[in-house]
Amino acid sequence: MAYTDAIPWDQPATMIDLDGKVPIIGTIRDCALHFPLYKPEAQAKARVLLTQPIHREGRATRTWLLEPSEIAELTERLVRETN
C-alpha cells in the first residue's frame, strides 16, 4: 500500500505546475482527475500542495507537497477504485 492511499479524496488541495499556469484549487480527487490531461512536460513540473501533511517513509518530517510520481499514484488509485 502506498502512503498516498491514506490521503482522503475530499481533502482540499492545490495542483500547480512550475510554468506559471493557473492552479487547480479543489480536492485531491480533482487533482488526480486533471493530472493525466497534462502534457508530459507539464506532468513533470506538476506539484500538489496539501492542506494536511503526510508522512513519507524514510523522512523525519511530514511533507506538504506531492511530487509528480506521487500524483501519478493517486491517478492510478482513482482508476482502481472507480473500476
PDB file of C-alpha atoms in Angstrom:
ATOM      1  CA  MET A   1       0.000   0.000   0.000  1.00  0.00           C
ATOM      2  CA  ALA A   2       1.383   3.397  -0.985  1.00  0.00           C
ATOM      3  CA  TYR A   3       1.313   6.157   1.596  1.00  0.00           C
ATOM      4  CA  THR A   4      -0.747   8.255  -0.837  1.00  0.00           C
ATOM      5  CA  ASP A   5      -3.545   5.685  -0.289  1.00  0.00           C
ATOM      6  CA  ALA A   6      -4.130   7.298   3.112  1.00  0.00           C
ATOM      7  CA  ILE A   7      -4.992  10.687   1.589  1.00  0.00           C
ATOM      8  CA  PRO A   8      -8.788  11.132   1.515  1.00  0.00           C
ATOM      9  CA  TRP A   9     -10.282  12.074  -1.848  1.00  0.00           C
ATOM     10  CA  ASP A  10     -12.166  15.026  -0.362  1.00  0.00           C
ATOM     11  CA  GLN A  11      -9.098  16.665   1.210  1.00  0.00           C
ATOM     12  CA  PRO A  12      -8.699  20.205  -0.163  1.00  0.00           C
ATOM     13  CA  ALA A  13      -5.575  20.596  -2.295  1.00  0.00           C
ATOM     14  CA  THR A  14      -3.987  22.807  -4.935  1.00  0.00           C
ATOM     15  CA  MET A  15      -2.214  21.477  -8.012  1.00  0.00           C
ATOM     16  CA  ILE A  16       0.376  23.785  -9.501  1.00  0.00           C
ATOM     17  CA  ASP A  17       2.860  23.491 -12.298  1.00  0.00           C
ATOM     18  CA  LEU A  18       6.155  25.279 -12.431  1.00  0.00           C
ATOM     19  CA  ASP A  19       5.331  27.042 -15.716  1.00  0.00           C
ATOM     20  CA  GLY A  20       3.008  29.512 -14.016  1.00  0.00           C
ATOM     21  CA  LYS A  21      -0.316  28.244 -15.359  1.00  0.00           C
ATOM     22  CA  VAL A  22      -3.462  28.810 -13.288  1.00  0.00           C
ATOM     23  CA  PRO A  23      -3.526  26.325 -10.388  1.00  0.00           C
ATOM     24  CA  ILE A  24      -6.299  23.812  -9.842  1.00  0.00           C
ATOM     25  CA  ILE A  25      -7.855  24.516  -6.467  1.00  0.00           C
ATOM     26  CA  GLY A  26     -10.148  21.726  -5.389  1.00  0.00           C
ATOM     27  CA  THR A  27      -9.770  18.298  -3.842  1.00  0.00           C
ATOM     28  CA  ILE A  28      -7.214  15.527  -4.145  1.00  0.00           C
ATOM     29  CA  ARG A  29      -9.707  13.790  -6.447  1.00  0.00           C
ATOM     30  CA  ASP A  30      -9.853  16.860  -8.719  1.00  0.00           C
ATOM     31  CA  CYS A  31      -6.064  16.899  -8.928  1.00  0.00           C
ATOM     32  CA  ALA A  32      -5.914  13.170  -9.736  1.00  0.00           C
ATOM     33  CA  LEU A  33      -8.547  13.624 -12.454  1.00  0.00           C
ATOM     34  CA  HIS A  34      -6.729  16.521 -14.138  1.00  0.00           C
ATOM     35  CA  PHE A  35      -3.154  15.200 -13.921  1.00  0.00           C
ATOM     36  CA  PRO A  36      -3.456  12.753 -16.875  1.00  0.00           C
ATOM     37  CA  LEU A  37      -4.752  15.604 -19.056  1.00  0.00           C
ATOM     38  CA  TYR A  38      -1.439  17.457 -18.747  1.00  0.00           C
ATOM     39  CA  LYS A  39       1.204  17.053 -21.426  1.00  0.00           C
ATOM     40  CA  PRO A  40       4.252  15.058 -20.262  1.00  0.00           C
ATOM     41  CA  GLU A  41       6.324  18.238 -19.797  1.00  0.00           C
ATOM     42  CA  ALA A  42       3.624  19.744 -17.578  1.00  0.00           C
ATOM     43  CA  GLN A  43       3.230  16.485 -15.629  1.00  0.00           C
ATOM     44  CA  ALA A  44       6.946  16.528 -14.849  1.00  0.00           C
ATOM     45  CA  LYS A  45       6.575  20.029 -13.391  1.00  0.00           C
ATOM     46  CA  ALA A  46       3.299  19.467 -11.506  1.00  0.00           C
ATOM     47  CA  ARG A  47       3.092  19.527  -7.717  1.00  0.00           C
ATOM     48  CA  VAL A  48       0.171  19.173  -5.305  1.00  0.00           C
ATOM     49  CA  LEU A  49       0.083  21.303  -2.189  1.00  0.00           C
ATOM     50  CA  LEU A  50      -1.778  19.505   0.594  1.00  0.00           C
ATOM     51  CA  THR A  51      -3.831  21.044   3.379  1.00  0.00           C
ATOM     52  CA  GLN A  52      -2.785  18.240   5.742  1.00  0.00           C
ATOM     53  CA  PRO A  53       0.763  16.918   5.547  1.00  0.00           C
ATOM     54  CA  ILE A  54       1.511  13.220   5.149  1.00  0.00           C
ATOM     55  CA  HIS A  55       4.362  11.077   6.439  1.00  0.00           C
ATOM     56  CA  ARG A  56       6.887   9.765   3.931  1.00  0.00           C
ATOM     57  CA  GLU A  57       8.864   6.621   4.539  1.00  0.00           C
ATOM     58  CA  GLY A  58      12.458   7.415   5.476  1.00  0.00           C
ATOM     59  CA  ARG A  59      11.841  11.088   6.324  1.00  0.00           C
ATOM     60  CA  ALA A  60      11.855  12.591   9.791  1.00  0.00           C
ATOM     61  CA  THR A  61       9.255  15.225   8.942  1.00  0.00           C
ATOM     62  CA  ARG A  62       5.911  15.161   7.183  1.00  0.00           C
ATOM     63  CA  THR A  63       5.501  16.745   3.780  1.00  0.00           C
ATOM     64  CA  TRP A  64       3.022  19.251   2.387  1.00  0.00           C
ATOM     65  CA  LEU A  65       3.967  18.704  -1.250  1.00  0.00           C
ATOM     66  CA  LEU A  66       3.411  15.763  -3.612  1.00  0.00           C
ATOM     67  CA  GLU A  67       5.817  15.116  -6.466  1.00  0.00           C
ATOM     68  CA  PRO A  68       4.725  14.046  -9.989  1.00  0.00           C
ATOM     69  CA  SER A  69       5.262  10.333  -9.282  1.00  0.00           C
ATOM     70  CA  GLU A  70       3.038  10.599  -6.214  1.00  0.00           C
ATOM     71  CA  ILE A  71       0.332  12.424  -8.175  1.00  0.00           C
ATOM     72  CA  ALA A  72       0.522   9.591 -10.709  1.00  0.00           C
ATOM     73  CA  GLU A  73      -0.008   7.109  -7.824  1.00  0.00           C
ATOM     74  CA  LEU A  74      -3.172   8.992  -6.914  1.00  0.00           C
ATOM     75  CA  THR A  75      -4.363   8.813 -10.519  1.00  0.00           C
ATOM     76  CA  GLU A  76      -3.729   5.046 -10.589  1.00  0.00           C
ATOM     77  CA  ARG A  77      -5.602   4.672  -7.285  1.00  0.00           C
ATOM     78  CA  LEU A  78      -8.559   6.618  -8.688  1.00  0.00           C
ATOM     79  CA  VAL A  79      -8.686   4.326 -11.722  1.00  0.00           C
ATOM     80  CA  ARG A  80      -8.502   1.223  -9.473  1.00  0.00           C
ATOM     81  CA  GLU A  81     -11.263   2.451  -7.180  1.00  0.00           C
ATOM     82  CA  THR A  82     -13.630   3.506  -9.957  1.00  0.00           C
ATOM     83  CA  ASN A  83     -13.339   0.254 -11.960  1.00  0.00           C
TER      84      ASN A  83
END
